[in-house]
Tab-separated table of C-alpha atoms (C1' of nucleotides) in Angstrom:
chain	number	residue	atom	x	y	z
A	166	MET	CA	8.358	31.652	-18.001
A	167	ASN	CA	10.305	33.597	-20.553
A	168	ASN	CA	12.260	32.531	-23.552
A	169	ALA	CA	12.649	28.838	-23.895
A	170	ALA	CA	14.068	29.839	-27.211
A	171	PRO	CA	17.295	28.126	-28.250
A	172	ALA	CA	19.045	31.372	-27.589
A	173	PRO	CA	20.508	31.116	-24.091
A	174	ALA	CA	21.465	34.650	-24.836
A	175	ARG	CA	21.913	35.497	-21.188
A	176	THR	CA	25.395	34.448	-20.532
A	177	ARG	CA	27.321	35.454	-17.487
A	178	GLY	CA	29.834	38.184	-17.271
A	179	ARG	CA	29.867	41.502	-18.900
A	180	PRO	CA	27.674	41.619	-21.974
A	181	ARG	CA	28.981	42.261	-25.417
A	182	GLY	CA	28.208	45.603	-26.861
A	183	ASN	CA	26.745	48.562	-25.060
A	184	PRO	CA	23.503	47.190	-23.749
A	185	PRO	CA	20.745	49.730	-23.265
A	186	THR	CA	19.703	48.016	-20.080
A	187	ARG	CA	18.893	51.095	-18.119
A	188	GLU	CA	16.598	52.471	-20.730
A	189	ALA	CA	14.873	49.152	-21.152
A	190	ILE	CA	14.151	49.006	-17.452
A	191	VAL	CA	12.884	52.548	-17.280
A	192	SER	CA	10.697	52.002	-20.285
A	193	ALA	CA	9.195	48.805	-18.955
A	194	ALA	CA	8.756	50.388	-15.573
A	195	ARG	CA	6.939	53.366	-16.983
A	196	THR	CA	4.492	51.114	-18.738
A	197	LEU	CA	3.848	48.884	-15.772
A	198	PHE	CA	3.698	51.650	-13.181
A	199	LEU	CA	1.133	53.502	-15.224
A	200	GLU	CA	-0.813	50.342	-15.844
A	201	ARG	CA	-0.807	48.742	-12.435
A	202	GLY	CA	0.352	51.430	-10.038
A	203	TYR	CA	3.226	51.302	-7.646
A	204	ARG	CA	2.204	48.510	-5.364
A	205	GLY	CA	0.766	46.478	-8.181
A	206	THR	CA	4.024	46.510	-10.048
A	207	THR	CA	6.689	44.085	-8.947
A	208	VAL	CA	10.341	44.486	-9.656
A	209	ARG	CA	10.387	41.046	-11.085
A	210	ALA	CA	7.648	41.939	-13.527
A	211	VAL	CA	9.537	45.002	-14.670
A	212	ALA	CA	12.647	42.947	-15.085
A	213	ALA	CA	10.777	40.327	-17.055
A	214	VAL	CA	9.310	42.877	-19.445
A	215	ALA	CA	12.654	44.533	-19.826
A	216	GLY	CA	14.236	41.151	-20.320
A	217	VAL	CA	16.815	41.545	-17.595
A	218	ASP	CA	17.557	40.097	-14.211
A	219	ALA	CA	15.568	41.443	-11.311
A	220	ALA	CA	18.674	42.185	-9.333
A	221	LEU	CA	19.709	44.670	-11.966
A	222	ILE	CA	16.996	47.009	-10.810
A	223	ALA	CA	18.485	47.191	-7.379
A	224	TYR	CA	21.865	47.505	-8.987
A	225	HIS	CA	21.003	50.405	-11.244
A	226	PHE	CA	18.414	52.250	-9.206
A	227	GLY	CA	19.161	51.208	-5.668
A	228	SER	CA	15.634	50.127	-4.940
A	229	LYS	CA	12.163	49.889	-6.335
A	230	LYS	CA	11.504	53.311	-4.927
A	231	GLY	CA	14.538	54.610	-6.737
A	232	LEU	CA	13.293	53.218	-9.994
A	233	PHE	CA	9.937	54.826	-9.403
A	234	ALA	CA	11.637	58.105	-8.669
A	235	ASP	CA	13.492	57.849	-11.914
A	236	VAL	CA	10.331	57.239	-13.857
A	237	MET	CA	8.511	59.990	-12.065
A	238	GLN	CA	11.234	62.463	-12.659
A	239	PHE	CA	10.393	62.148	-16.287
A	240	GLN	CA	6.674	61.945	-15.747
A	241	CYS	CA	6.600	64.853	-13.346
A	242	ALA	CA	8.638	66.964	-15.643
A	243	ASN	CA	6.043	66.438	-18.304
A	244	ALA	CA	3.001	66.738	-16.110
A	245	LEU	CA	4.178	69.636	-14.048
A	246	ALA	CA	5.808	71.280	-17.007
A	247	VAL	CA	7.931	73.336	-14.701
A	248	ASP	CA	9.358	75.442	-17.433
A	249	HIS	CA	5.957	76.216	-18.775
A	250	VAL	CA	4.775	77.213	-15.331
A	251	LEU	CA	7.675	79.512	-14.714
A	252	VAL	CA	7.480	81.575	-17.843
A	253	GLY	CA	4.934	84.331	-17.844
A	254	ASP	CA	3.911	87.133	-15.601
A	255	PRO	CA	5.560	86.665	-12.203
A	256	ALA	CA	2.532	88.286	-10.649
A	257	THR	CA	0.363	85.326	-11.550
A	258	LEU	CA	2.940	82.694	-10.728
A	259	PRO	CA	1.073	81.488	-7.640
A	260	GLU	CA	-2.004	80.679	-9.656
A	261	ARG	CA	0.015	78.742	-12.172
A	262	LEU	CA	1.834	76.792	-9.478
A	263	ILE	CA	-1.339	75.756	-7.743
A	264	GLU	CA	-2.977	74.855	-10.964
A	265	ALA	CA	-0.055	72.712	-11.946
A	266	VAL	CA	-0.088	70.808	-8.681
A	267	THR	CA	-3.823	70.346	-8.404
A	268	GLY	CA	-3.868	69.465	-12.044
A	269	LEU	CA	-1.715	66.487	-11.258
A	270	TRP	CA	-4.587	64.934	-9.387
A	271	GLU	CA	-6.910	65.292	-12.307
A	272	ASP	CA	-4.449	63.415	-14.418
A	273	ALA	CA	-5.583	59.835	-14.573
A	274	ASP	CA	-2.077	58.593	-15.028
A	275	PHE	CA	-0.988	60.293	-11.898
A	276	LEU	CA	-3.793	58.769	-9.909
A	277	THR	CA	-2.933	55.239	-10.830
A	278	LEU	CA	0.660	55.988	-10.083
A	279	THR	CA	0.049	57.684	-6.864
A	280	ALA	CA	-3.050	56.238	-5.283
A	281	GLN	CA	-1.185	53.194	-4.137
A	282	GLY	CA	-0.162	54.266	-0.745
A	283	ASP	CA	3.163	54.332	0.791
A	284	GLU	CA	6.375	55.154	-0.922
A	285	ALA	CA	4.975	56.379	-4.187
A	286	ALA	CA	3.886	59.737	-2.879
A	287	GLU	CA	7.039	60.310	-0.959
A	288	VAL	CA	8.819	60.191	-4.242
A	289	ILE	CA	6.661	62.932	-5.627
A	290	ARG	CA	7.192	65.116	-2.624
A	291	GLU	CA	10.883	64.541	-2.814
A	292	TYR	CA	10.776	65.470	-6.437
A	293	LEU	CA	9.194	68.765	-5.561
A	294	GLU	CA	11.721	69.374	-2.881
A	295	SER	CA	14.616	68.911	-5.202
A	296	GLU	CA	13.816	69.538	-8.819
A	297	LEU	CA	11.187	72.201	-8.489
A	298	LEU	CA	13.107	73.900	-5.751
A	299	GLY	CA	16.194	74.172	-7.875
A	300	ARG	CA	14.304	75.580	-10.786
A	301	LEU	CA	12.526	78.031	-8.573
A	302	VAL	CA	15.694	79.295	-7.016
A	303	GLU	CA	17.164	79.762	-10.429
A	304	PHE	CA	14.041	81.503	-11.644
A	305	LEU	CA	13.606	83.809	-8.705
A	306	GLY	CA	17.197	84.847	-8.447
A	307	GLY	CA	18.204	87.476	-6.001
A	308	ARG	CA	19.601	87.212	-2.595
A	309	ASP	CA	16.951	85.330	-0.667
A	310	ALA	CA	15.820	83.245	-3.592
A	311	THR	CA	16.529	80.038	-1.752
A	312	ALA	CA	14.473	81.026	1.223
A	313	ARG	CA	11.549	82.092	-0.903
A	314	ALA	CA	11.679	79.016	-3.064
A	315	THR	CA	11.838	76.846	0.019
A	316	ALA	CA	8.771	78.506	1.368
A	317	VAL	CA	6.943	77.879	-1.879
A	318	VAL	CA	7.942	74.263	-2.024
A	319	THR	CA	6.988	73.802	1.577
A	320	ILE	CA	3.511	75.033	0.854
A	321	LEU	CA	3.159	72.884	-2.206
A	322	GLY	CA	4.548	69.917	-0.361
A	323	GLY	CA	1.993	70.443	2.346
A	324	LEU	CA	-0.702	70.581	-0.283
A	325	ILE	CA	0.416	67.285	-1.703
A	326	TYR	CA	0.667	65.828	1.729
A	327	THR	CA	-2.803	66.776	2.855
A	328	ARG	CA	-4.374	66.028	-0.463
A	329	TYR	CA	-2.930	62.669	-1.023
A	330	LEU	CA	-0.300	61.347	1.290
A	331	ASN	CA	-2.326	61.740	4.431
A	332	PRO	CA	-5.709	62.707	3.084
A	333	LEU	CA	-8.236	64.214	5.427
A	334	PRO	CA	-11.700	62.730	5.687
A	335	THR	CA	-13.607	64.070	2.746
A	336	PRO	CA	-15.721	66.637	4.603
A	337	ALA	CA	-12.584	68.339	5.797
A	338	ALA	CA	-10.922	68.176	2.425
A	339	LEU	CA	-10.793	71.259	0.321
A	340	THR	CA	-11.989	71.577	-3.217
A	341	THR	CA	-9.655	72.721	-5.880
A	342	SER	CA	-11.107	76.190	-5.945
A	343	GLU	CA	-10.951	76.491	-2.194
A	344	ILE	CA	-7.340	75.491	-2.333
A	345	ARG	CA	-6.718	78.108	-4.944
A	346	GLU	CA	-8.403	80.728	-2.820
A	347	ILE	CA	-6.585	79.888	0.341
A	348	LEU	CA	-3.170	79.079	-0.910
A	349	THR	CA	-2.695	81.764	-3.509
A	350	PRO	CA	-2.144	84.527	-0.988
A	351	ALA	CA	0.189	82.332	0.957
A	352	LEU	CA	2.233	81.618	-2.109
A	353	ARG	CA	2.238	85.243	-3.055
A	354	ALA	CA	3.519	86.122	0.365
A	355	ALA	CA	6.152	83.463	0.171
A	356	LEU	CA	7.280	84.648	-3.209
A	357	ALA	CA	7.455	88.267	-2.267
A	358	PRO	CA	10.938	89.544	-1.596
A	359	ARG	CA	11.564	90.293	2.006
A	360	PRO	CA	10.580	93.892	2.610
A	361	ARG	CA	13.463	94.444	4.932
A	362	THR	CA	15.846	92.498	7.074
A	363	LEU	CA	13.291	91.575	9.647
A	364	THR	CA	13.740	88.345	11.509
A	365	THR	CA	11.133	86.841	9.317
A	366	THR	CA	10.953	83.577	11.176
A	367	GLY	CA	12.784	81.882	8.325
A	368	ALA	CA	10.338	79.582	6.588
A	369	GLY	CA	10.557	76.231	8.324
A	370	ARG	CA	12.140	73.529	6.289
A	371	ARG	CA	9.997	70.607	7.099
A	372	GLY	CA	6.390	71.495	6.933
A	373	SER	CA	4.930	68.162	6.055
A	374	SER	CA	4.463	66.465	9.372
A	375	ALA	CA	0.829	66.120	10.253
A	376	PRO	CA	-0.696	65.782	13.694
A	377	ALA	CA	-2.036	62.298	13.051
B	182	MET	CA	-11.898	52.001	27.584
B	183	ASN	CA	-12.623	48.350	26.996
B	184	ASN	CA	-14.711	45.800	28.764
B	185	ALA	CA	-14.600	45.854	32.507
B	186	ALA	CA	-15.829	42.290	32.425
B	187	PRO	CA	-14.298	40.513	35.385
B	188	ALA	CA	-13.267	37.294	33.752
B	189	PRO	CA	-13.673	37.040	29.992
B	190	ALA	CA	-10.441	35.233	30.300
B	191	ARG	CA	-11.574	32.506	27.985
B	192	THR	CA	-10.930	33.612	24.486
B	193	ARG	CA	-13.031	32.446	21.692
B	194	GLY	CA	-11.106	30.513	19.128
B	195	ARG	CA	-8.230	28.169	18.930
B	196	PRO	CA	-6.181	28.110	22.101
B	197	ARG	CA	-3.094	30.175	22.131
B	198	GLY	CA	0.335	28.730	22.139
B	199	ASN	CA	1.082	25.466	20.486
B	200	PRO	CA	4.098	24.409	22.476
B	201	PRO	CA	5.892	21.974	20.204
B	202	THR	CA	6.663	24.342	17.356
B	203	ARG	CA	7.746	27.298	19.400
B	204	GLU	CA	10.066	25.268	21.529
B	205	ALA	CA	11.373	23.416	18.535
B	206	ILE	CA	12.264	26.687	16.896
B	207	VAL	CA	13.936	28.085	19.969
B	208	SER	CA	15.858	24.910	20.509
B	209	ALA	CA	17.057	24.708	16.950
B	210	ALA	CA	17.895	28.388	17.017
B	211	ARG	CA	19.935	28.070	20.165
B	212	THR	CA	21.968	25.302	18.633
B	213	LEU	CA	22.565	27.081	15.366
B	214	PHE	CA	23.210	30.492	16.834
B	215	LEU	CA	25.823	29.074	19.168
B	216	GLU	CA	27.354	27.068	16.381
B	217	ARG	CA	27.415	29.551	13.548
B	218	GLY	CA	26.714	32.923	15.143
B	219	TYR	CA	24.004	35.351	14.266
B	220	ARG	CA	24.865	36.227	10.713
B	221	GLY	CA	25.869	32.713	9.879
B	222	THR	CA	22.514	31.378	10.913
B	223	THR	CA	19.659	31.731	8.463
B	224	VAL	CA	16.057	31.568	9.476
B	225	ARG	CA	15.542	28.990	6.820
B	226	ALA	CA	18.166	26.799	8.398
B	227	VAL	CA	16.562	27.161	11.793
B	228	ALA	CA	13.214	26.321	10.312
B	229	ALA	CA	14.636	23.291	8.566
B	230	VAL	CA	16.219	21.945	11.733
B	231	ALA	CA	13.063	22.619	13.667
B	232	GLY	CA	11.058	21.026	10.903
B	233	VAL	CA	8.739	23.949	10.382
B	234	ASP	CA	8.084	26.565	7.754
B	235	ALA	CA	10.437	29.521	7.655
B	236	ALA	CA	7.555	31.957	7.783
B	237	LEU	CA	6.617	30.656	11.193
B	238	ILE	CA	9.677	32.272	12.645
B	239	ALA	CA	8.532	35.666	11.528
B	240	TYR	CA	5.093	34.793	12.790
B	241	HIS	CA	6.090	33.689	16.248
B	242	PHE	CA	9.024	35.964	16.915
B	243	GLY	CA	8.362	38.876	14.628
B	244	SER	CA	11.762	38.707	13.022
B	245	LYS	CA	15.084	36.963	13.109
B	246	LYS	CA	16.190	39.527	15.617
B	247	GLY	CA	13.203	38.695	17.761
B	248	LEU	CA	14.073	35.036	17.709
B	249	PHE	CA	17.606	35.872	18.687
B	250	ALA	CA	16.321	37.991	21.516
B	251	ASP	CA	14.240	35.115	22.723
B	252	VAL	CA	17.194	32.792	22.704
B	253	MET	CA	19.407	35.344	24.362
B	254	GLN	CA	16.903	36.028	27.058
B	255	PHE	CA	17.491	32.498	28.171
B	256	GLN	CA	21.193	32.572	27.505
B	257	CYS	CA	21.679	35.924	29.200
B	258	ALA	CA	19.718	34.852	32.191
B	259	ASN	CA	22.103	31.966	32.610
B	260	ALA	CA	25.260	33.829	31.813
B	261	LEU	CA	24.493	36.980	33.698
B	262	ALA	CA	22.844	35.096	36.518
B	263	VAL	CA	21.070	38.212	37.572
B	264	ASP	CA	19.718	36.697	40.719
B	265	HIS	CA	23.116	35.535	41.723
B	266	VAL	CA	24.535	38.979	41.158
B	267	LEU	CA	21.915	40.702	43.183
B	268	VAL	CA	22.148	38.680	46.341
B	269	GLY	CA	24.950	39.580	48.674
B	270	ASP	CA	26.305	42.677	50.228
B	271	PRO	CA	24.776	45.722	48.530
B	272	ALA	CA	28.009	47.540	49.162
B	273	THR	CA	29.861	45.356	46.674
B	274	LEU	CA	27.066	45.262	44.115
B	275	PRO	CA	28.976	47.446	41.636
B	276	GLU	CA	31.858	45.031	41.509
B	277	ARG	CA	29.569	42.114	40.919
B	278	LEU	CA	27.687	43.938	38.180
B	279	ILE	CA	30.817	44.819	36.288
B	280	GLU	CA	32.225	41.382	36.692
B	281	ALA	CA	29.058	39.861	35.355
B	282	VAL	CA	29.051	42.062	32.269
B	283	THR	CA	32.729	41.817	31.468
B	284	GLY	CA	32.522	38.134	32.166
B	285	LEU	CA	30.129	37.803	29.277
B	286	TRP	CA	32.912	38.588	26.900
B	287	GLU	CA	35.089	35.875	28.273
B	288	ASP	CA	32.351	33.401	27.630
B	289	ALA	CA	33.129	31.658	24.389
B	290	ASP	CA	29.487	31.093	23.624
B	291	PHE	CA	28.795	34.738	23.953
B	292	LEU	CA	31.531	35.652	21.589
B	293	THR	CA	30.330	33.426	18.801
B	294	LEU	CA	26.864	34.725	19.366
B	295	THR	CA	27.777	38.286	19.538
B	296	ALA	CA	30.841	38.856	17.422
B	297	GLN	CA	28.801	38.880	14.285
B	298	GLY	CA	28.131	42.504	13.929
B	299	ASP	CA	24.898	44.227	13.609
B	300	GLU	CA	21.687	43.352	15.281
B	301	ALA	CA	23.001	40.764	17.643
B	302	ALA	CA	24.463	43.178	20.129
B	303	GLU	CA	21.498	45.463	20.078
B	304	VAL	CA	19.547	42.575	21.421
B	305	ILE	CA	21.860	42.217	24.358
B	306	ARG	CA	21.682	45.878	25.157
B	307	GLU	CA	17.934	45.797	24.929
B	308	TYR	CA	17.946	42.841	27.236
B	309	LEU	CA	19.825	44.829	29.789
B	310	GLU	CA	17.500	47.724	29.425
B	311	SER	CA	14.457	45.640	30.148
B	312	GLU	CA	15.171	42.539	32.145
B	313	LEU	CA	18.029	43.720	34.260
B	314	LEU	CA	16.381	47.054	34.821
B	315	GLY	CA	13.243	45.448	36.136
B	316	ARG	CA	15.141	43.213	38.477
B	317	LEU	CA	17.220	46.086	39.689
B	318	VAL	CA	14.247	48.258	40.419
B	319	GLU	CA	12.686	45.458	42.336
B	320	PHE	CA	15.882	44.814	44.197
B	321	LEU	CA	16.671	48.393	45.064
B	322	GLY	CA	13.200	49.304	46.125
B	323	GLY	CA	12.517	52.665	47.639
B	324	ARG	CA	11.277	55.800	46.092
B	325	ASP	CA	13.803	56.581	43.364
B	326	ALA	CA	14.628	52.984	42.614
B	327	THR	CA	13.690	53.403	38.971
B	328	ALA	CA	15.966	56.356	38.509
B	329	ARG	CA	18.896	54.644	40.169
B	330	ALA	CA	18.384	51.429	38.261
B	331	THR	CA	18.151	53.372	35.022
B	332	ALA	CA	21.426	55.050	35.775
B	333	VAL	CA	23.067	51.711	36.419
B	334	VAL	CA	21.722	50.169	33.264
B	335	THR	CA	22.775	53.202	31.283
B	336	ILE	CA	26.321	52.769	32.446
B	337	LEU	CA	26.367	49.069	31.746
B	338	GLY	CA	24.767	49.658	28.370
B	339	GLY	CA	27.491	52.134	27.584
B	340	LEU	CA	30.054	49.587	28.599
B	341	ILE	CA	28.565	47.043	26.250
B	342	TYR	CA	28.349	49.607	23.529
B	343	THR	CA	31.936	50.744	23.683
B	344	ARG	CA	33.290	47.279	24.278
B	345	TYR	CA	31.533	45.517	21.549
B	346	LEU	CA	28.881	47.272	19.565
B	347	ASN	CA	31.060	50.144	18.507
B	348	PRO	CA	34.455	49.042	19.695
B	349	LEU	CA	37.187	51.568	19.942
B	350	PRO	CA	40.514	50.954	18.253
B	351	THR	CA	42.404	48.640	20.504
B	352	PRO	CA	44.849	51.189	21.955
B	353	ALA	CA	41.936	53.202	23.222
B	354	ALA	CA	40.114	50.203	24.590
B	355	LEU	CA	40.177	49.569	28.268
B	356	THR	CA	41.244	46.399	29.929
B	357	THR	CA	38.884	44.611	32.217
B	358	SER	CA	40.639	45.839	35.311
B	359	GLU	CA	40.685	49.408	34.048
B	360	ILE	CA	36.995	49.164	33.450
B	361	ARG	CA	36.514	47.897	36.923
B	362	GLU	CA	38.532	50.753	38.338
B	363	ILE	CA	36.800	53.432	36.398
B	364	LEU	CA	33.258	52.244	36.399
B	365	THR	CA	32.915	51.031	39.942
B	366	PRO	CA	32.750	54.495	41.479
B	367	ALA	CA	30.309	55.556	38.825
B	368	LEU	CA	28.076	52.633	39.579
B	369	ARG	CA	28.350	53.246	43.259
B	370	ALA	CA	27.318	56.820	42.755
B	371	ALA	CA	24.445	55.782	40.580
B	372	LEU	CA	23.278	53.280	43.124
B	373	ALA	CA	23.475	55.632	46.045
B	374	PRO	CA	20.136	56.993	47.170
B	375	ARG	CA	19.637	60.608	46.403
B	376	PRO	CA	20.842	62.632	49.359
B	377	ARG	CA	17.927	65.027	49.220
B	378	THR	CA	15.094	66.135	46.973
B	379	LEU	CA	17.210	68.071	44.574
B	380	THR	CA	15.981	68.542	41.041
B	381	THR	CA	18.066	65.616	40.074
B	382	THR	CA	17.511	65.923	36.355
B	383	GLY	CA	16.433	62.291	36.163
B	384	ALA	CA	19.145	60.168	34.651
B	385	GLY	CA	18.875	60.383	30.885
B	386	ARG	CA	17.185	57.421	29.352
B	387	ARG	CA	19.074	56.987	26.143
B	388	GLY	CA	22.753	57.081	26.672
B	389	SER	CA	23.919	54.840	23.892
B	390	SER	CA	24.112	57.044	20.869
B	391	ALA	CA	27.628	57.513	19.669
B	392	PRO	CA	29.019	60.293	17.509
B	393	ALA	CA	29.996	58.059	14.628
C	61	DC	C1'	-30.500	20.689	28.668
C	62	DG	C1'	-28.038	18.770	24.834
C	63	DG	C1'	-26.667	18.573	20.209
C	64	DC	C1'	-25.090	21.504	16.221
C	65	DG	C1'	-24.062	24.901	12.813
C	66	DT	C1'	-21.830	29.655	13.240
C	67	DT	C1'	-18.322	32.492	14.265
C	68	DA	C1'	-14.039	34.006	16.053
C	69	DT	C1'	-9.248	33.319	16.805
C	70	DT	C1'	-4.774	31.141	16.328
C	71	DC	C1'	-1.450	28.264	13.919
C	72	DA	C1'	0.518	26.702	9.718
C	73	DT	C1'	1.586	26.671	4.574
C	74	DC	C1'	2.890	28.474	0.160
C	75	DA	C1'	4.229	31.543	-3.116
C	76	DA	C1'	5.964	35.724	-3.947
C	77	DC	C1'	8.113	39.959	-2.596
C	78	DG	C1'	12.302	43.403	-2.605
C	79	DT	C1'	17.084	42.980	-1.648
C	80	DT	C1'	21.932	41.309	-1.129
C	81	DG	C1'	26.562	39.015	-1.718
C	82	DA	C1'	29.403	36.286	-4.348
C	83	DG	C1'	31.133	35.387	-8.332
C	84	DC	C1'	31.435	35.594	-13.500
C	85	DC	C1'	32.988	37.424	-17.777
C	86	DT	C1'	33.925	41.030	-21.012
C	87	DG	C1'	35.914	45.335	-22.428
C	88	DC	C1'	39.577	48.499	-21.937
C	89	DG	C1'	43.867	51.099	-20.285
C	90	DG	C1'	48.600	50.222	-19.386
D	38	DC	C1'	49.111	40.939	-22.933
D	39	DC	C1'	47.412	41.355	-18.594
D	40	DG	C1'	44.962	43.440	-14.608
D	41	DC	C1'	41.142	45.691	-13.214
D	42	DA	C1'	36.810	47.659	-13.170
D	43	DG	C1'	32.135	47.272	-14.225
D	44	DG	C1'	27.675	45.257	-16.050
D	45	DC	C1'	25.683	41.347	-15.055
D	46	DT	C1'	23.706	36.453	-13.350
D	47	DC	C1'	22.367	33.397	-9.723
D	48	DA	C1'	21.125	31.738	-5.485
D	49	DA	C1'	19.793	32.821	-1.272
D	50	DC	C1'	18.231	35.966	2.209
D	51	DG	C1'	14.476	37.801	5.686
D	52	DT	C1'	9.773	39.038	5.307
D	53	DT	C1'	4.844	39.409	3.883
D	54	DG	C1'	-0.023	38.414	2.319
D	55	DA	C1'	-3.471	35.325	1.063
D	56	DT	C1'	-5.486	31.239	2.204
D	57	DG	C1'	-6.665	27.267	4.692
D	58	DA	C1'	-7.031	23.966	8.455
D	59	DA	C1'	-7.672	23.384	13.647
D	60	DT	C1'	-10.201	24.580	17.634
D	61	DA	C1'	-13.123	26.568	21.131
D	62	DA	C1'	-16.878	29.526	22.604
D	63	DC	C1'	-21.577	31.295	21.221
D	64	DG	C1'	-26.692	31.203	19.354
D	65	DC	C1'	-30.348	28.585	18.801
D	66	DC	C1'	-33.907	25.409	18.272
D	67	DG	C1'	-35.971	21.387	19.865
DNA sequence: CGGCGTTATTCATCAACGTTGAGCCTGCGG
DNA sequence: CCGCAGGCTCAACGTTGATGAATAACGCCG
């Protein structure tokens, strides 16, 4: 299939110099994932484009899902533009957060990446629950920053879940503006510092399980 | 919910169950499992010996584990000889149960089948929790037969678990006679009819999870 | 009522999938 | 100069999806 060229370049053992294998895989994966989506992209295809053995993907990234997560970490960082969302008036942070998340779904790239079903969306949710959460904690600061950030991420994770991962039948689905209307106050409440040391029910960690 | 039709027994298409292949697979599997153990036996090898496609194993038995379960159901039935254990004086049933289970480990066939690690022993435990339980319920009869049989199977499952599936370091392991000494009273207690209608907490169903 | 295409259902095949374990070979620290 | 660790290849693993025969009941017309 690939090079029948006289160069049997792929010898066994450790390669010569400092091979940029990882980057080659990520680059090929980004292209193919965006082009054919998650399910439509096979590890073997990525490996072929990158010019490496398929087993190397499992070796470097653990699994196909891990590779996807790696690609998305880059892609999400660009699309979500976390830093860009965080700067600005804290009072309007909820609006910017919602816009960033809903905006993902108007991004064609994201749709082809994400509208494939199973593991792909988990990766995105997990991204939110790690990367965004860390940034938020750092941004919010203060004593209960973690709790507040968790609450925010929980809400956003639920949004992603109901919008994509387990989408409701279209009549029940909310439009973007409805989402904005409904979720903004919730986010504002979640972001607000605790008024006092009430037993504020401690925002539940996992908020993404759906009834059916 | 579905049709209350009295006898739509005749299905529509091709008749179910093509005997030669299924039996050929089971037969080949029994041979290879006994000869090379669970891990040492590949589904492709079984398929080759049986002269069928490897995918048929997944089709007929769901998975390699399922095939193993099928083979073991036969093998267990012979080795455990449930019927033989059940007949006789109910007063000495505990002794016979323990002897049957510990006897499995003195059976060379069982060791090669089972001493392979991962999924193989789960199958045996699951066998106990279905087949033996059903027979026990039937044998015990009476009102709380299910509860008593569940208690018995829980104990025996625990025995299997600690003896093989998650074996303790040898100093901590019990000898066969120690097991007999310790577990017989427990089994007797489990088998005893409930003295009265206490809220007997209903013997816990899953008793096989270990700390680490 | 009997023949016959239609349809439904099961069994079998093939290629491909993602993943793993064993081993190879190079680069580097001692 | 040698041992060892690490990037890597290769073959094989268990499993899946698409596709195609085989087969039996149904619909129908005559």
